[in-house]
GROMACS .gro file of C-alpha atoms in nm:
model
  425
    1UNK     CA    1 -15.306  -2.666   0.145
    2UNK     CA    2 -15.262  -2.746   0.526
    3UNK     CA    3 -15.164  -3.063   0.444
    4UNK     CA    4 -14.935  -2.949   0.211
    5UNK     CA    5 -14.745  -2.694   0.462
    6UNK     CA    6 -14.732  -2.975   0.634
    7UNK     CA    7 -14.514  -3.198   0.414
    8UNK     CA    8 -14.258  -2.909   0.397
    9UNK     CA    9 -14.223  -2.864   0.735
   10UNK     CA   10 -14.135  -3.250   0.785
   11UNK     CA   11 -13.944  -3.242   0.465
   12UNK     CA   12 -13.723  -2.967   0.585
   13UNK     CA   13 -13.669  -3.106   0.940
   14UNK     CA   14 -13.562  -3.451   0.760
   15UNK     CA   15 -13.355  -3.274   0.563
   16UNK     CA   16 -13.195  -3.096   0.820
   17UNK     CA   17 -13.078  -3.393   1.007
   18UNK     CA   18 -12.924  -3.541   0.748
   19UNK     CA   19 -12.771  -3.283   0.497
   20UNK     CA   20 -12.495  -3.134   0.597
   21UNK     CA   21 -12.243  -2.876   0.467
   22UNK     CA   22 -11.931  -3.101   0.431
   23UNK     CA   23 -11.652  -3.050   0.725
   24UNK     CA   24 -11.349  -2.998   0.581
   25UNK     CA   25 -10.972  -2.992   0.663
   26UNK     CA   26 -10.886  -2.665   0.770
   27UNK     CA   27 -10.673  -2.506   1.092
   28UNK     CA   28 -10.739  -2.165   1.346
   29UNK     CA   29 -10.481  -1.976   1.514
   30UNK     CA   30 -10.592  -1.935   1.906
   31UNK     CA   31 -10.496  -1.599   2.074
   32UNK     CA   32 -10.210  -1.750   2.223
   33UNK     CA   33 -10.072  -1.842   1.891
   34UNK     CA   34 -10.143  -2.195   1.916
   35UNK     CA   35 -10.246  -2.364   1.616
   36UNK     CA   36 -10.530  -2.633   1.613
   37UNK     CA   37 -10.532  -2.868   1.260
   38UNK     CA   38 -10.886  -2.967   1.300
   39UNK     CA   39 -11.237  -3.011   1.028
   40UNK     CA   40 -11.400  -2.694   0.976
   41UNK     CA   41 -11.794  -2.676   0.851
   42UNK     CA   42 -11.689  -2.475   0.511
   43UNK     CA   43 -12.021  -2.271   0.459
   44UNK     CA   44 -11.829  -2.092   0.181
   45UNK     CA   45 -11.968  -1.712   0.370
   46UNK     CA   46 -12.098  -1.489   0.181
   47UNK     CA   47 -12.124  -1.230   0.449
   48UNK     CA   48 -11.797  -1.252   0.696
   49UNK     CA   49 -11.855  -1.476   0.964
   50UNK     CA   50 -11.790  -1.370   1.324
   51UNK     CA   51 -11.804  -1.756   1.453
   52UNK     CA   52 -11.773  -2.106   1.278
   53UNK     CA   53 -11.777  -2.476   1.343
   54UNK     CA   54 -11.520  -2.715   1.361
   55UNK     CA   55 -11.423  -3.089   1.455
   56UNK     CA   56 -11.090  -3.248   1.610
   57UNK     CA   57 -11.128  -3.526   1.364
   58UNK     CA   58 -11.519  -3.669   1.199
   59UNK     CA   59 -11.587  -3.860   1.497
   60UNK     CA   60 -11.534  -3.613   1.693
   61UNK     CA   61 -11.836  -3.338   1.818
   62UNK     CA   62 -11.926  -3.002   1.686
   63UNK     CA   63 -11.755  -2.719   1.846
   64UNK     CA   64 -11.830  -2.334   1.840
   65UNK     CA   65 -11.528  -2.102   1.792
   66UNK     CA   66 -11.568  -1.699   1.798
   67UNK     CA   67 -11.349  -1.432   1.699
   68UNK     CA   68 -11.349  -1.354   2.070
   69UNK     CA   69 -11.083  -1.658   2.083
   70UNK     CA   70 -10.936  -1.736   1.754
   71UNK     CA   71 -10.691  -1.449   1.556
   72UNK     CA   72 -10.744  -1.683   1.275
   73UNK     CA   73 -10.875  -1.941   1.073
   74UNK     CA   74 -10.909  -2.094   0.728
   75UNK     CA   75 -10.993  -2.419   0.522
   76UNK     CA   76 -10.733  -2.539   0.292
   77UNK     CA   77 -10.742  -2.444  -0.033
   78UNK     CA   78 -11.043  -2.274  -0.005
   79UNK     CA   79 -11.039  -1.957   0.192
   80UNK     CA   80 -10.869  -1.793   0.465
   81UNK     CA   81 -11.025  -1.529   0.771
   82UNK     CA   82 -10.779  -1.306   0.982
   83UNK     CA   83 -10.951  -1.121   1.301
   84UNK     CA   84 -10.891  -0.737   1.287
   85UNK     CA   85 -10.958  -0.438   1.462
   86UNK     CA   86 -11.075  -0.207   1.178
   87UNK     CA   87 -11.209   0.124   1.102
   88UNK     CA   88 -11.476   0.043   0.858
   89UNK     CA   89 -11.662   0.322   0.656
   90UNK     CA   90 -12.056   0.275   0.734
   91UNK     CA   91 -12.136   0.514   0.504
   92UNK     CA   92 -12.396   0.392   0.240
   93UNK     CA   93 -12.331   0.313  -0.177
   94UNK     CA   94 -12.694   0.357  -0.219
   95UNK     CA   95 -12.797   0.669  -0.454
   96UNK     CA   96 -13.103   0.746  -0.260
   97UNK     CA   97 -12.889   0.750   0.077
   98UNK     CA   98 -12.569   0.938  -0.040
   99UNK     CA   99 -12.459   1.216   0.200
  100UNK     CA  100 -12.293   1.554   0.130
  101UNK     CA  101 -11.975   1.485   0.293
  102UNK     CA  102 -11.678   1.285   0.163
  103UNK     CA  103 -11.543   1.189   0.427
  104UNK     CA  104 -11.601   0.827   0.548
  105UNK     CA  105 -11.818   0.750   0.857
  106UNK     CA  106 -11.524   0.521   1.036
  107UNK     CA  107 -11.656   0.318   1.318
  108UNK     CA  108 -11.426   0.086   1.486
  109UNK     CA  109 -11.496  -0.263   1.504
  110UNK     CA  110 -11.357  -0.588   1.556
  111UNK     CA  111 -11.393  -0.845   1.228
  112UNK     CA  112 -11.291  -1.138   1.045
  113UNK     CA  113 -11.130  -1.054   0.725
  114UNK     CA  114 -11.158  -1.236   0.421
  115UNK     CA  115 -10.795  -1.293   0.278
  116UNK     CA  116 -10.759  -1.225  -0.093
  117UNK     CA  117 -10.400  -1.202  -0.171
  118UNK     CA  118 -10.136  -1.268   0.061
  119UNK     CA  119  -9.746  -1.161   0.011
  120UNK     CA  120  -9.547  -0.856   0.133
  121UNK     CA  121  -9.900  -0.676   0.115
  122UNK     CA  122 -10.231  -0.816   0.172
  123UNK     CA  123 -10.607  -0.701   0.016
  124UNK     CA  124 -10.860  -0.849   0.216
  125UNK     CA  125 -11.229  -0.821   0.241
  126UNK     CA  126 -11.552  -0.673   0.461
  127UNK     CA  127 -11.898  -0.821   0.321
  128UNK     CA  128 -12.217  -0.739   0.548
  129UNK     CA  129 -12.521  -0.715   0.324
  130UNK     CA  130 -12.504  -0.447   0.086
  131UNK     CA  131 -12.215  -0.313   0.251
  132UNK     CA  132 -11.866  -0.427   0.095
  133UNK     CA  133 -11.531  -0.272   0.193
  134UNK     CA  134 -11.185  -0.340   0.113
  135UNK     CA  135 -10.833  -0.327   0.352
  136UNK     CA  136 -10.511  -0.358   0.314
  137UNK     CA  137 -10.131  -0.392   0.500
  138UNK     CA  138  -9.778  -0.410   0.453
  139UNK     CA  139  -9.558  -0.687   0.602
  140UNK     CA  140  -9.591  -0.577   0.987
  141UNK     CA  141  -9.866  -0.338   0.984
  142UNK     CA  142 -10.199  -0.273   1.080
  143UNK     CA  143 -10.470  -0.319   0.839
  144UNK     CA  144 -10.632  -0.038   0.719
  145UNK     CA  145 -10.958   0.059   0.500
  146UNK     CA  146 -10.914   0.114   0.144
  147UNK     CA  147 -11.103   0.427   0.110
  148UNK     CA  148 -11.413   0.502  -0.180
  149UNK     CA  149 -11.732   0.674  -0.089
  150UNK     CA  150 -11.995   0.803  -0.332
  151UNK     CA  151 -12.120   1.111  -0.203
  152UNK     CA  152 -12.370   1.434  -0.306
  153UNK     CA  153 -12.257   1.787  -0.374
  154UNK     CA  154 -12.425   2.077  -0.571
  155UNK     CA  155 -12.103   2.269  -0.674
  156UNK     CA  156 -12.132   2.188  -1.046
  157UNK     CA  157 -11.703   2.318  -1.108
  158UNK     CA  158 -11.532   2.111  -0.798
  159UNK     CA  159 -11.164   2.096  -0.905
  160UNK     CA  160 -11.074   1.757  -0.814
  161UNK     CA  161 -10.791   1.528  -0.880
  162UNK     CA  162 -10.809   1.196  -0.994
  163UNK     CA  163 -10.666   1.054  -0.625
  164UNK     CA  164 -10.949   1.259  -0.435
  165UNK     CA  165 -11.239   1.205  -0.607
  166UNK     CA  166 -11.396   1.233  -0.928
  167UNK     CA  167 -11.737   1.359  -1.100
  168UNK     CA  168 -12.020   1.156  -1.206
  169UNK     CA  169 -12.204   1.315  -1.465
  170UNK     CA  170 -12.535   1.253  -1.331
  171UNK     CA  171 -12.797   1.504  -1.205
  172UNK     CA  172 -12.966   1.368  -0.876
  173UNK     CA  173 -13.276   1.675  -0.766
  174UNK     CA  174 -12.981   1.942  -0.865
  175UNK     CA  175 -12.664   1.742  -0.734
  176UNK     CA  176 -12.423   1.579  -0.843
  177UNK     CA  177 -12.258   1.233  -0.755
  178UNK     CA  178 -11.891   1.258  -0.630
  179UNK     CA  179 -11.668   0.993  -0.550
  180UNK     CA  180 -11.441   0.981  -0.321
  181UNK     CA  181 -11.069   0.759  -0.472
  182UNK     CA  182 -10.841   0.811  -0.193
  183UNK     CA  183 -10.765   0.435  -0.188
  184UNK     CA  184 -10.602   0.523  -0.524
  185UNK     CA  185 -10.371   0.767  -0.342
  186UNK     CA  186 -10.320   0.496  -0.084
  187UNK     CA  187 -10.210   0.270  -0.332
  188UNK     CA  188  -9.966   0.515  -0.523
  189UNK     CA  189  -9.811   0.604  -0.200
  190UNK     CA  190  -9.762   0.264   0.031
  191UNK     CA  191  -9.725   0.016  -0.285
  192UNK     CA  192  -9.501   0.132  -0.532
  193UNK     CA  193  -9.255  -0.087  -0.753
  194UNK     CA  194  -9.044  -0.021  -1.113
  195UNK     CA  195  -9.405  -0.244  -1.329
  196UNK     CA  196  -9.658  -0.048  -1.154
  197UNK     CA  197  -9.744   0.343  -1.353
  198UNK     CA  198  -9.971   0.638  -1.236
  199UNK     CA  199 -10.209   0.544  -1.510
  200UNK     CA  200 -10.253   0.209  -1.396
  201UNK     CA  201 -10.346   0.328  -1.058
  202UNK     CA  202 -10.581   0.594  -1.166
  203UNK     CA  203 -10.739   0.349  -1.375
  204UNK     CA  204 -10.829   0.058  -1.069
  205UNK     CA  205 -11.168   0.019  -0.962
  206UNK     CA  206 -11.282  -0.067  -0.622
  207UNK     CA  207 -11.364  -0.421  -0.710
  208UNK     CA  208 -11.214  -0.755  -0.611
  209UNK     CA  209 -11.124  -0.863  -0.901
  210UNK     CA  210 -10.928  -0.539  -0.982
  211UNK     CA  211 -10.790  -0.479  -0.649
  212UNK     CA  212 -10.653  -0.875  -0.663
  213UNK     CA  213 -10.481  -0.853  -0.967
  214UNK     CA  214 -10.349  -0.514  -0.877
  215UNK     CA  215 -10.194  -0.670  -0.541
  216UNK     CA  216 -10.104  -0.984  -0.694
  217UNK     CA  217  -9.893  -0.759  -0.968
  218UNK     CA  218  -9.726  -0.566  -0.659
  219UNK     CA  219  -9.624  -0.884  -0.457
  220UNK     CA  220  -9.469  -1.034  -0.791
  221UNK     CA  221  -9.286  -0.679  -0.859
  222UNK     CA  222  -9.138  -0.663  -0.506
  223UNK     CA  223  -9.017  -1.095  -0.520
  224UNK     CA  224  -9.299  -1.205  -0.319
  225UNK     CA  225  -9.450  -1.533  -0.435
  226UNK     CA  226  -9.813  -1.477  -0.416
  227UNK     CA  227 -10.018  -1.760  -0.198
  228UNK     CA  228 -10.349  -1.763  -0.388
  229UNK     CA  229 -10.510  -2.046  -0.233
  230UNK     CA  230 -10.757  -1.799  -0.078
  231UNK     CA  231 -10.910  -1.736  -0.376
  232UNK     CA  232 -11.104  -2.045  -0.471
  233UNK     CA  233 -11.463  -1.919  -0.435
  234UNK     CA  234 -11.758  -2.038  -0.557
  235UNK     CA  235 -11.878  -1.889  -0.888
  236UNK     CA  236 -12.236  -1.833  -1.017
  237UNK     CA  237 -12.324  -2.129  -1.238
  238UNK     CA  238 -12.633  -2.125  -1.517
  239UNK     CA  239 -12.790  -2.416  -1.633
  240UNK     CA  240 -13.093  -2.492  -1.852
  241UNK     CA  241 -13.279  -2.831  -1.775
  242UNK     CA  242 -13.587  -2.964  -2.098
  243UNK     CA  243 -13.869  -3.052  -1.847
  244UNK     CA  244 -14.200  -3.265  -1.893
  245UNK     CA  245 -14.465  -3.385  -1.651
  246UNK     CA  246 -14.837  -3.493  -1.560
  247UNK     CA  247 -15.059  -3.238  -1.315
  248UNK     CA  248 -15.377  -3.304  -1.142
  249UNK     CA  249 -15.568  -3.003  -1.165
  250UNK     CA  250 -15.910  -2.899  -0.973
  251UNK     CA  251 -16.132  -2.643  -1.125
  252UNK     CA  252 -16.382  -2.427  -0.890
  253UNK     CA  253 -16.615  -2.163  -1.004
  254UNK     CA  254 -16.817  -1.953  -0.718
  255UNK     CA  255 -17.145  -1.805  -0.955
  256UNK     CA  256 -17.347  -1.713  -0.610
  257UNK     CA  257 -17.354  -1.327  -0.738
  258UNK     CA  258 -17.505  -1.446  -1.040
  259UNK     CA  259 -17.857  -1.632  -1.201
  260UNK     CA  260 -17.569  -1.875  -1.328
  261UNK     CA  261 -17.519  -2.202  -1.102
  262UNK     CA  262 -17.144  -2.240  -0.979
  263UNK     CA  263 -17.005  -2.566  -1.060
  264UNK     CA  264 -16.690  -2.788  -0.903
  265UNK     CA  265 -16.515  -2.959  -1.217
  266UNK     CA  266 -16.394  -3.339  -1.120
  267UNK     CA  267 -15.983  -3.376  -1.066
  268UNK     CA  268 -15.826  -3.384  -1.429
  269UNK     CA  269 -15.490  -3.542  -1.507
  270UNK     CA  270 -15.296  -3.355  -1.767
  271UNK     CA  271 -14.945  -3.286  -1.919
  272UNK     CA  272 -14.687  -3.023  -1.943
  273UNK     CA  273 -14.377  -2.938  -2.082
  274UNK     CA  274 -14.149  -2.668  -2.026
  275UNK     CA  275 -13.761  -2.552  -1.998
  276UNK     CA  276 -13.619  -2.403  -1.696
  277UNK     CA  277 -13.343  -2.169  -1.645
  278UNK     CA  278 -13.148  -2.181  -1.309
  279UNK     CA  279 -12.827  -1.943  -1.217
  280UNK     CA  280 -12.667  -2.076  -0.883
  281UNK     CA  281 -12.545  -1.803  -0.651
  282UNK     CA  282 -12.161  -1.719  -0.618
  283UNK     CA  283 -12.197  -1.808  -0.248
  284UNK     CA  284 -12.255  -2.094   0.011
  285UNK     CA  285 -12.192  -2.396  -0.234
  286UNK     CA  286 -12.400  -2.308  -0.478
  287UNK     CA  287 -12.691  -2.442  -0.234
  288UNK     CA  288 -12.946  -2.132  -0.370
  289UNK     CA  289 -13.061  -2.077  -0.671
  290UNK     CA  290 -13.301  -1.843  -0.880
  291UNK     CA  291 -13.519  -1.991  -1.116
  292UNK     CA  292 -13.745  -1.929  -1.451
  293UNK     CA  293 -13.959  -2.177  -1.605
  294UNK     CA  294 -14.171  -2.147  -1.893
  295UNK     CA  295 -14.441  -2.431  -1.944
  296UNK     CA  296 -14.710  -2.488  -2.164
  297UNK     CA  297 -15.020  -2.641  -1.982
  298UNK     CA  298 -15.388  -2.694  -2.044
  299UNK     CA  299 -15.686  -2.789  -1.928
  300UNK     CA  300 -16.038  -2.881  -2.080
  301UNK     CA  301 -16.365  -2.982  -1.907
  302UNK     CA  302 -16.718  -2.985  -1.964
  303UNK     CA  303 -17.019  -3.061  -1.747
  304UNK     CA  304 -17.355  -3.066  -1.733
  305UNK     CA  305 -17.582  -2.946  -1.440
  306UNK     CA  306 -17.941  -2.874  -1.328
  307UNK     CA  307 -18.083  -2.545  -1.391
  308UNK     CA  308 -18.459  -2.479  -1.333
  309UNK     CA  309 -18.474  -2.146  -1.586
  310UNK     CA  310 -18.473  -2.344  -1.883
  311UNK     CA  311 -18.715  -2.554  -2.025
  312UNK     CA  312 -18.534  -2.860  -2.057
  313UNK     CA  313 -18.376  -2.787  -1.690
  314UNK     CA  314 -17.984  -2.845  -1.756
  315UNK     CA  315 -17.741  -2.618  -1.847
  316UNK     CA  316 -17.390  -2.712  -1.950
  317UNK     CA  317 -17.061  -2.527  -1.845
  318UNK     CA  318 -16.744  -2.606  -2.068
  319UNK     CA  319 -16.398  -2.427  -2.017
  320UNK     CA  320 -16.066  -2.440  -2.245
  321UNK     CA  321 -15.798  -2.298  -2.105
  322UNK     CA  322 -15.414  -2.283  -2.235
  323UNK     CA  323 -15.110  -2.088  -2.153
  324UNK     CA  324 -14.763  -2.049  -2.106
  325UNK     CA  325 -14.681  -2.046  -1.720
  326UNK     CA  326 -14.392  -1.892  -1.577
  327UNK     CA  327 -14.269  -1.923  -1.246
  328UNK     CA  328 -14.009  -1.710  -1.103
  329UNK     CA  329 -13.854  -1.810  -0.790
  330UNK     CA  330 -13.554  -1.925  -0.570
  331UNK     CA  331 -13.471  -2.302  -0.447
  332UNK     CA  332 -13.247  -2.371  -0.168
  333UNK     CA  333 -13.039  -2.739  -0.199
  334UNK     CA  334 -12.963  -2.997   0.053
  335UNK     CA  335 -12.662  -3.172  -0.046
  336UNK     CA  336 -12.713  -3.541   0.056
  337UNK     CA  337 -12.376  -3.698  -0.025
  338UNK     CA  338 -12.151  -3.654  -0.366
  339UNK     CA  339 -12.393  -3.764  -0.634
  340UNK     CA  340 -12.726  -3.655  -0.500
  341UNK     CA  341 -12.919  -3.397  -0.314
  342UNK     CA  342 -13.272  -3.211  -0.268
  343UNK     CA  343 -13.454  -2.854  -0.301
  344UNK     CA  344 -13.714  -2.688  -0.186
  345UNK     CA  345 -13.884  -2.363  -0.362
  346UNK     CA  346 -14.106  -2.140  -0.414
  347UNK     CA  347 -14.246  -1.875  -0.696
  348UNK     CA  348 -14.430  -1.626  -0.779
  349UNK     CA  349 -14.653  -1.789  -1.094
  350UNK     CA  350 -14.690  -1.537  -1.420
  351UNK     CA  351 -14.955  -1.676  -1.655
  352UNK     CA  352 -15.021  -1.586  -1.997
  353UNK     CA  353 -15.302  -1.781  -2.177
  354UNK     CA  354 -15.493  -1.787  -2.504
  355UNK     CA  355 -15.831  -1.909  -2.666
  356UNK     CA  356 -15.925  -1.948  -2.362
  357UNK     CA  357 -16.303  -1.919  -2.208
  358UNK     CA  358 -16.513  -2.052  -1.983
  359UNK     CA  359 -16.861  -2.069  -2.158
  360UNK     CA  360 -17.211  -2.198  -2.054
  361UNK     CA  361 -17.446  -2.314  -2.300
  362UNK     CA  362 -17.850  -2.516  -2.350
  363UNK     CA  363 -17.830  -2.857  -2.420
  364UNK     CA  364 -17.933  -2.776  -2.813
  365UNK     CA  365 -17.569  -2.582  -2.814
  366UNK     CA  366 -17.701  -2.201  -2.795
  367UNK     CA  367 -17.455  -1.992  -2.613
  368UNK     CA  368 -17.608  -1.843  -2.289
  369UNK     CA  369 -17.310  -1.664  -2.158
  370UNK     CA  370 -16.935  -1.645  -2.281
  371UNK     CA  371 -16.653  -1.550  -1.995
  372UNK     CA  372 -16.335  -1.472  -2.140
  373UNK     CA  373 -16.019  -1.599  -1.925
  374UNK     CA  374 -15.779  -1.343  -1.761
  375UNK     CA  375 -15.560  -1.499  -1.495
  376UNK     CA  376 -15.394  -1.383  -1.191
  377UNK     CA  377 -15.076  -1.469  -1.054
  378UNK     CA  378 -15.063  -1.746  -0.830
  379UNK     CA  379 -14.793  -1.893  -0.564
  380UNK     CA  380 -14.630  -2.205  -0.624
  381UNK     CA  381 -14.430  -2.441  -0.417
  382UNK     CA  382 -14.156  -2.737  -0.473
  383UNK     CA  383 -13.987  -3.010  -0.341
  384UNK     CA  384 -13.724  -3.182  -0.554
  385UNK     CA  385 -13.453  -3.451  -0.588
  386UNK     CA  386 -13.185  -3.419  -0.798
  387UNK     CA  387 -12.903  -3.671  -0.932
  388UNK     CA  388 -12.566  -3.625  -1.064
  389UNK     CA  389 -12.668  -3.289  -1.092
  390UNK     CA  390 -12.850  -3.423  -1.442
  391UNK     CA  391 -13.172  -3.612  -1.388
  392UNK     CA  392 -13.441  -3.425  -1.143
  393UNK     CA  393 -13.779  -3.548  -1.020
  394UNK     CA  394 -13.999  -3.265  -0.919
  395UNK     CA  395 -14.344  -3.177  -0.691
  396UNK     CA  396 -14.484  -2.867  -0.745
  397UNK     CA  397 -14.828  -2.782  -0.597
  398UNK     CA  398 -15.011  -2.463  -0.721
  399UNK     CA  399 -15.263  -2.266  -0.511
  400UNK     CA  400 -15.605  -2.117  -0.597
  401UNK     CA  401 -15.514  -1.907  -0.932
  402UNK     CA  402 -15.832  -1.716  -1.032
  403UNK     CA  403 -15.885  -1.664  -1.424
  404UNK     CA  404 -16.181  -1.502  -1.435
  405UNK     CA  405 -16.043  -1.113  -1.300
  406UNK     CA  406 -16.209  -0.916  -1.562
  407UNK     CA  407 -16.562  -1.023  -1.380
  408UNK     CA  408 -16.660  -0.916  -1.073
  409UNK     CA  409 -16.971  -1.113  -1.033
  410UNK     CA  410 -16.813  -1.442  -1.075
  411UNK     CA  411 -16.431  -1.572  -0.962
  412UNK     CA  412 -16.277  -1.876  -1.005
  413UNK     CA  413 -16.033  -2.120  -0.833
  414UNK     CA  414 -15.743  -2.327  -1.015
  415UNK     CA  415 -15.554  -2.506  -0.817
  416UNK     CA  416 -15.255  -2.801  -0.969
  417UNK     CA  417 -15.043  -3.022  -0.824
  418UNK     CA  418 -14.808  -3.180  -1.051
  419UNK     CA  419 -14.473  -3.408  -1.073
  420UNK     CA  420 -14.188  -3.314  -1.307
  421UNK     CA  421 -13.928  -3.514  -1.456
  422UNK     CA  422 -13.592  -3.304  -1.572
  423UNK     CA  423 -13.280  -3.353  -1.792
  424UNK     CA  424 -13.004  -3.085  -1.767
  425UNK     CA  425 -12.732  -3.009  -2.008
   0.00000   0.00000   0.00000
């Protein structure tokens, strides 16, 4: 296992130096309006950055920028950060930490703000965590916070319009959810053209992907054409990969609590075969993943030993064990250049076995004692290479999974290491 931890920790320094998120051509806007064309490291945020990296040209050396210095900065065709001084609602969307006020909790602060549409108005975007907020501004003016809270009240017959809030029919220890719209009364009162109705208003929702096409609708309406190249985000990708492989499994059983001898079972090779589903998160090139694998694996082993209560002095132990594995987990990729890259992982192992047992019998074949096999959960862990985003080649070592928890006077320790070969569609 040492050794193991080991490996990782000199696989992921390797990896460090020499996978890199790709610099790519992008521009920032310094506070005295001077604009640098330059290569900028395109992490594709997920939360909004308050610094990033960027080159003069790709011999050129890293370089640190913070909003402290730059009003602005984007990467072509990709996505596109303006620095604001914002009020910015900390109140939180969480139904077990909803207050009893709707108003927001505005704190002032100074951010970079993802660009989503861009024309005589603009919709832009706050992500920190679990805390998402959305702004807006006219041609000239300062941004300001698209307001939506979800809040608590016990008055049961609140007569609310559709612009201030509206009920959620849900009981929470005698309360009631509330929400607060205003950003639809916003809306109906700063962007208003001939295309746009009430009812199409009162029916936006405070998503991206409603506010966007709502704003991209307005611009059109009021002969703005709409620069959308801010809008090219990564998007959450599932695959399913057929995967087969050989493990070398070690089998311990500790009997001290018991008149029954404990036994070490010699290495086995085996095989295994399985299918994985993987769904790559929306954020940061794809390079994390979550994963679920079922496999089918076995293993069978018999031994004989010495044993001084019986007459003929030898006992012999024999297990059979088979079941359907399932890891669940999350791999993070290493993008080595355009055609391949590597992972690492790890997993929380479900098992799930049948006609299994671990039995141990006299040498004329008279059952002394039968153990049937329950399993725990075990850990797993995985290093991988994949290429052309098809063919994988996979290590995955498995520690110390006892499947003997029924039993108190006896435990057990399974332990696999195995390599994986992968096809995905």
């Amino acid at each position: 296992m040492k050794k193991m931890l080991f490996y990782v920790a000199v696989f992921l320094a390797t990896i460090n130096c020499y996978s890199q998120i790709e610099f790519e051509k992008g521009y920032f806007i310094k506070n005295n309006n001077e604009r640098v064309e330059c290569l900028i490291k395109n992490e594709d945020w997920d939360n909004n950055p308050l610094k990033f990296k960027y080159k003069l040209n790709h011999g050129a050396p890293e370089i640190f920028n913070t909003i402290e210095s730059v009003k602005e900065f984007g990467v072509y065709n990709f996505s596109k950060y303006t620095r604001g001084n914002v009020d910015v609602d900390q109140s939180s969307n969480e139904t077990s930490k909803l207050d009893g006020s709707r108003k927001p909790i505005l704190k002032k602060k100074t951010l970079f703000l993802k660009v989503l549409v861009e024309g005589k108005s603009n919709l832009y975007r706050y992500k920190r965590g679990n805390l998402k907020r959305f702004f807006y501004s006219n041609k000239e003016k300062s941004i300001k916070p698209l307001i939506y809270k979800r809040y608590l009240n016990s008055k049961h017959n609140a007569n609310l319009s559709s612009f201030n809030g509206s009920i959620v029919n849900k009981n929470l220890n005698r309360n009631f959810i509330y929400v607060n719209e205003r950003y639809k009364q916003q809306l109906f009162k700063n962007l208003t053209c001939k295309t746009i109705s009430l009812k199409e208003i009162e029916k936006l929702r405070y998503k991206k992907q409603s506010l966007s096409k709502f704003f991209i609708k307005y611009n059109k309406c009021s002969g703005y054409l709409i620069d959308d190249q801010y809008e090219k985000e990564t998007k959450g990708v599932f695959k399913v990969s057929l995967k087969g492989g050989v493990r070398n499994t070690t089998l311990d059983i500790d009997n001290s609590s018991s008149f029954l001898p404990s036994i070490s079972f010699d290495s086995k090779t085996t095989y295994k075969i399985g299918v994985e589903g993987e769904y790559f998160l929306p954020f940061n090139k794809n390079k994390w993943s979550l994963f679920v694998e079922p496999t089918f694996q076995f293993f069978s082993a018999k031994k004989e030993l010495p044993f001084a209560f019986l007459v003929e002095k030898k006992i012999i132990v024999e297990t059979n064990y088979k079941s359907i594995e399932v890891p669940i987990g999350i791999k993070r990729y290493f993008f080595l250049n355009d055609v391949s890259k590597m992972f690492i992982g790890g997993s929380v192992v479900l098992d799930f076995n049948f006609d299994s047992y671990l039995r141990y019998t006299r040498t004329d074949g008279a059952i002394i004692k039968d153990f049937i096999i329950r399993t725990s959960s075990s850990i797993g862990f995985h290093i991988g290479y994949v290429y052309k985003n098809n063919y994988s080649l996979e290590l995955t070592y498995q520690n110390n999974r006892d499947f003997l928890t029924t039993y108190s006077n006896i435990s057990s320790k399974y332990s696999t290491m195995s390599i994986t070969i992968g096809y995905t569609f």
